PDB file of C-alpha atoms in Angstrom:
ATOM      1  CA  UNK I  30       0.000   0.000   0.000  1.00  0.00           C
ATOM      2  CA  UNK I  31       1.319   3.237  -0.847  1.00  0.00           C
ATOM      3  CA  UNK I  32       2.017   5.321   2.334  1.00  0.00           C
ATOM      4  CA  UNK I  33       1.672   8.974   0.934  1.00  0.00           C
ATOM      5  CA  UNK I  34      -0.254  11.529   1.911  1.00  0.00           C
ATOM      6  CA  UNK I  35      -2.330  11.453  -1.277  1.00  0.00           C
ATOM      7  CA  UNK I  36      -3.566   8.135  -0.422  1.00  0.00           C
ATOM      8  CA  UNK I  37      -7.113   7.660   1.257  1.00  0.00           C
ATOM      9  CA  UNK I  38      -7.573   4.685   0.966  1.00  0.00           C
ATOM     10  CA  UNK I  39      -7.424   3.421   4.742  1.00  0.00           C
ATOM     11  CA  UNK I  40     -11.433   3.313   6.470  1.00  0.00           C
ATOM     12  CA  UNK I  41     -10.421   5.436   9.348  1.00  0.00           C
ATOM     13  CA  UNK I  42      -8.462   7.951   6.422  1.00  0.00           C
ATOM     14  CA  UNK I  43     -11.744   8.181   4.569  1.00  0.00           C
ATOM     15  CA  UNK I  44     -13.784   8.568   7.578  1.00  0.00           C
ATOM     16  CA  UNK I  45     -11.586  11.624   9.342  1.00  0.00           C
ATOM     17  CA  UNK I  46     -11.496  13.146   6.004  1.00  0.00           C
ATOM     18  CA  UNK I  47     -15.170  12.545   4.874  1.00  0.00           C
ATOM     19  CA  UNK I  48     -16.427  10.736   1.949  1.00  0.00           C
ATOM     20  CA  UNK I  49     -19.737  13.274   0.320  1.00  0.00           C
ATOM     21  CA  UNK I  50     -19.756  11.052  -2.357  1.00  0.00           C
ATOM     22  CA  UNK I  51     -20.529   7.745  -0.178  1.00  0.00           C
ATOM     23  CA  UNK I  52     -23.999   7.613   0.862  1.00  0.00           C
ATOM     24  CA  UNK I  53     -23.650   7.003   4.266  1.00  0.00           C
ATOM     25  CA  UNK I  54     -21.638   9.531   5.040  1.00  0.00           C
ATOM     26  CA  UNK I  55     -21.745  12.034   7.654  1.00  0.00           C
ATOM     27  CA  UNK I  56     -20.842  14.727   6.109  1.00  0.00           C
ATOM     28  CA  UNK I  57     -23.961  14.522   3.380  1.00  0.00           C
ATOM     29  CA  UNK I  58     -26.255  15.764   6.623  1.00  0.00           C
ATOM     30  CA  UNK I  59     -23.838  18.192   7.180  1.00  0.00           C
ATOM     31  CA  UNK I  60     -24.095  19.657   4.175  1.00  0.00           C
ATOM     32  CA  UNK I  61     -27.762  19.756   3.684  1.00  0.00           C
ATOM     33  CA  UNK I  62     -27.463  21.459   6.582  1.00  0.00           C
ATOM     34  CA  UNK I  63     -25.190  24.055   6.020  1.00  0.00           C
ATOM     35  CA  UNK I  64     -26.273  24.612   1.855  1.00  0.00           C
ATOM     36  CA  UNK I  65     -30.267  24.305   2.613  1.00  0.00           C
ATOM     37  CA  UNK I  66     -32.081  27.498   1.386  1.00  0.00           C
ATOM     38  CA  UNK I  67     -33.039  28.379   4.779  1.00  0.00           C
ATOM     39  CA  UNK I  68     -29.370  27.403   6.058  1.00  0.00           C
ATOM     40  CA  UNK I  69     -27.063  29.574   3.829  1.00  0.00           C
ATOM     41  CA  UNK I  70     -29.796  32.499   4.852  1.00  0.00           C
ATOM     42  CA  UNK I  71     -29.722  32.099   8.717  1.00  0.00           C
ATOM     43  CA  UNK I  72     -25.843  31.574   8.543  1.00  0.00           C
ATOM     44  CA  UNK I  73     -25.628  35.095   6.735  1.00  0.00           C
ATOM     45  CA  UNK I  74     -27.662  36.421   9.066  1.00  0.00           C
ATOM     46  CA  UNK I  75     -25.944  35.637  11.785  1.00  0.00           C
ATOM     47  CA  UNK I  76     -22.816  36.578  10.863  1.00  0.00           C
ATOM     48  CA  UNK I  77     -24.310  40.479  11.627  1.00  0.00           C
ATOM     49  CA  UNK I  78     -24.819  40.016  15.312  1.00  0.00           C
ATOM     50  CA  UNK I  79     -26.627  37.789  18.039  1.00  0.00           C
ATOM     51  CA  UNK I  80     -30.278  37.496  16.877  1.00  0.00           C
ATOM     52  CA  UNK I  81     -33.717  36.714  18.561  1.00  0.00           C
ATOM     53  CA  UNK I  82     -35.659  33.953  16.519  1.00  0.00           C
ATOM     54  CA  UNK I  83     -38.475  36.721  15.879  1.00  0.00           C
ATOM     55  CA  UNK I  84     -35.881  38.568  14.211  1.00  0.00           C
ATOM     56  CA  UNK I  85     -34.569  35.981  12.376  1.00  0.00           C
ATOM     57  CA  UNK I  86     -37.977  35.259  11.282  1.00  0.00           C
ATOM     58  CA  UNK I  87     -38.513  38.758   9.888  1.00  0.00           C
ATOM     59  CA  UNK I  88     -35.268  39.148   8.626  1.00  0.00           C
ATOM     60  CA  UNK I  89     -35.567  36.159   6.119  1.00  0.00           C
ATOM     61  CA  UNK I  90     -38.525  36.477   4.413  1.00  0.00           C
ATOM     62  CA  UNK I  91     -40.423  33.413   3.343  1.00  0.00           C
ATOM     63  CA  UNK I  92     -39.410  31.112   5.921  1.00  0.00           C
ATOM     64  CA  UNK I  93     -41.991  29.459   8.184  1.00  0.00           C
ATOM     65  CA  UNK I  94     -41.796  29.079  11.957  1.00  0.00           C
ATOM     66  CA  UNK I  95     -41.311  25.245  11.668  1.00  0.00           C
ATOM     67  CA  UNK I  96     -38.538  25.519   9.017  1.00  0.00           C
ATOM     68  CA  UNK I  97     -36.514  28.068  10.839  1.00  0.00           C
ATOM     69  CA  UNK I  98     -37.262  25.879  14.331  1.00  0.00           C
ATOM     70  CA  UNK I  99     -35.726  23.223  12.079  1.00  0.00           C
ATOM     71  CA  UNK I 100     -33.039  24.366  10.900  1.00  0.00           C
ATOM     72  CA  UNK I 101     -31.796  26.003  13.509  1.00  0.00           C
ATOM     73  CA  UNK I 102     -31.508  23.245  15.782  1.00  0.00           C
ATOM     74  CA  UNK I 103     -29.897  21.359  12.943  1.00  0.00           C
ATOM     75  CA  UNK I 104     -27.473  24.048  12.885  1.00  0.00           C
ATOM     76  CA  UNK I 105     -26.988  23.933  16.799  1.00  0.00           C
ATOM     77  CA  UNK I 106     -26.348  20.219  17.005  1.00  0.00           C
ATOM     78  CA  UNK I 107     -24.026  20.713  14.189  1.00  0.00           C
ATOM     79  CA  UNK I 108     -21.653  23.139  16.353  1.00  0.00           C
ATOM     80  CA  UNK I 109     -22.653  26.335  13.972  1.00  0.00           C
ATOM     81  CA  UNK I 110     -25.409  27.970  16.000  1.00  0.00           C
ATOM     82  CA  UNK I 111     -24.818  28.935  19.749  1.00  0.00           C
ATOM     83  CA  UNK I 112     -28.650  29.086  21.543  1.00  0.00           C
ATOM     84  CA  UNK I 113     -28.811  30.791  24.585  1.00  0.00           C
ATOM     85  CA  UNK I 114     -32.232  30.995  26.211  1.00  0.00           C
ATOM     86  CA  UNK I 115     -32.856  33.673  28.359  1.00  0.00           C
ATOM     87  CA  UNK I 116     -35.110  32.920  32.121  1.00  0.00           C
ATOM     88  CA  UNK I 117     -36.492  35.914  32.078  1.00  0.00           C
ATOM     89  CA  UNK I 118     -40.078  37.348  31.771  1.00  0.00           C
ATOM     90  CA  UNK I 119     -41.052  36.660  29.466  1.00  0.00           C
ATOM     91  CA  UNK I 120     -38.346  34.390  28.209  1.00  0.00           C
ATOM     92  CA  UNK I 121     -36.868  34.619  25.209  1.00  0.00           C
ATOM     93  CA  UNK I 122     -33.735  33.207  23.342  1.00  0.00           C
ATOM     94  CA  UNK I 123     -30.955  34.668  21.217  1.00  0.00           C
ATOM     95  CA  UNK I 124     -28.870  33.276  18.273  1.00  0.00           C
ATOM     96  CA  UNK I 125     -25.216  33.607  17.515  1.00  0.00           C
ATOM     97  CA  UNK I 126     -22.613  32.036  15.356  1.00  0.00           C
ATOM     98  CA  UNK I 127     -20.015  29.882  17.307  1.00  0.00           C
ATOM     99  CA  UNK I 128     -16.106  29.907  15.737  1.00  0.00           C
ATOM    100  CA  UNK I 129     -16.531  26.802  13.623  1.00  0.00           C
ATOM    101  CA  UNK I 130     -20.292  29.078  12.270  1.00  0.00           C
ATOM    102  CA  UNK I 131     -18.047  31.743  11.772  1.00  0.00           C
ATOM    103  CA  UNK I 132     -15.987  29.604   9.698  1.00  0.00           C
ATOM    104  CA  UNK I 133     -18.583  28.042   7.159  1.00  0.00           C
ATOM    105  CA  UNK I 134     -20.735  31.540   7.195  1.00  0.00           C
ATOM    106  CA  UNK I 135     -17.780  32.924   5.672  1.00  0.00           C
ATOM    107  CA  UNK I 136     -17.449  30.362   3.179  1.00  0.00           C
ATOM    108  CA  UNK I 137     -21.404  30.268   2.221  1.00  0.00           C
ATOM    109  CA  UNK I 138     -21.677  34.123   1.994  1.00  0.00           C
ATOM    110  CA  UNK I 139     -18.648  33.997  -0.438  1.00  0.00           C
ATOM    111  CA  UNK I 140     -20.849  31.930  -2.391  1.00  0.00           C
ATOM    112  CA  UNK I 141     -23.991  34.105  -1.873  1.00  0.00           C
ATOM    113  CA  UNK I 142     -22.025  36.654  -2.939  1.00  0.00           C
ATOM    114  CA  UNK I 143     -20.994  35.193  -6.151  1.00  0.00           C
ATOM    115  CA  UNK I 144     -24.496  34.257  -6.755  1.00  0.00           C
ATOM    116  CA  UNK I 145     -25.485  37.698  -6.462  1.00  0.00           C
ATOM    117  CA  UNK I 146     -23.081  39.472  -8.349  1.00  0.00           C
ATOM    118  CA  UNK I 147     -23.863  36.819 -11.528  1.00  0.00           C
ATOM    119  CA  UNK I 148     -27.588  36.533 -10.960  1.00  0.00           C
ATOM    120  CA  UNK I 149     -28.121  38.468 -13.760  1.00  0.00           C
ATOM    121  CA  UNK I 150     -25.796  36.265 -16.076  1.00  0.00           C
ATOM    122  CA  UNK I 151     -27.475  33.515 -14.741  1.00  0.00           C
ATOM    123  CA  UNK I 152     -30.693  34.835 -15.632  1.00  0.00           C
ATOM    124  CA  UNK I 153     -29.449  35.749 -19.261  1.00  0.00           C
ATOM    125  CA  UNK I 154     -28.338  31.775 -19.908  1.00  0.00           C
ATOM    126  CA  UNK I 155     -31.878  30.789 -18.788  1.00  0.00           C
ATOM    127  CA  UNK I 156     -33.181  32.930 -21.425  1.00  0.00           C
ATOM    128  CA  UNK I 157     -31.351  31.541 -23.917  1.00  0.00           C
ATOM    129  CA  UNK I 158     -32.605  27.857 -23.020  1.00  0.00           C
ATOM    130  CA  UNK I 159     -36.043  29.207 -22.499  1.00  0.00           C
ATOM    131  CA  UNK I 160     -35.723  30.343 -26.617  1.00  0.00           C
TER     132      UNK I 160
END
């Protein structure tokens, strides 16, 4: 067996590094996690501040209570999204990016970014399939 840094070919190699193209890998949920719709938008969100799930709600139009419910704790047990909730009355809680969130926000608003900047070539190819 070749012994090079290159080579993933050992189970617990392919398993620290992560397999997306192997169904039963971890890092498929992961993803759908982090690249849902309603993901990518709460993870840009958040990288502007703590927010209060009303807020959130507001700020990212569209989304329904149970979706953002959802993915939010997906994010949370993921290690992205800190939740802090708040004894008080009435209670409330808040919503904040932890380091590793800091990390992939940065990554998925470079691609939000990229997405806006080109929507409108985007937009032009679909016309031209749409001919």
């Amino acid at each position: 067996m070749n012994n090079s840094n290159n080579d993933l070919n050992t189970l617990t190699q392919r398993f620290e590094m992560g397999d997306l193209f192997a169904q039963p890998c971890p890092s498929r949920e992961i993803l759908k996690h982090v690249c849902s719709r309603w993901g990518v938008l709460i993870l840009i969100a958040l990288r502007q501040g703590t927010h209060r799930f009303s807020e959130l709600r507001r700020k990212i139009g569209g989304v329904s209570e149970k979706m953002l419910a959802q993915s939010l704790q997906s994010l949370t047990e993921d290690g992205f999204v800190l939740r802090v909730s708040h004894h008080l009355v009435p209670p409330f809680v808040e919503y904040s990016l932890t380091p590793m969130g800091e990390e992939v926000a940065d990554r998925v608003a470079a691609l939000a970014d990229w997405i806006e900047l080109n929507t409108l070539r985007v937009l032009d190819a679909r016309n031209k399939i749409e001919r």
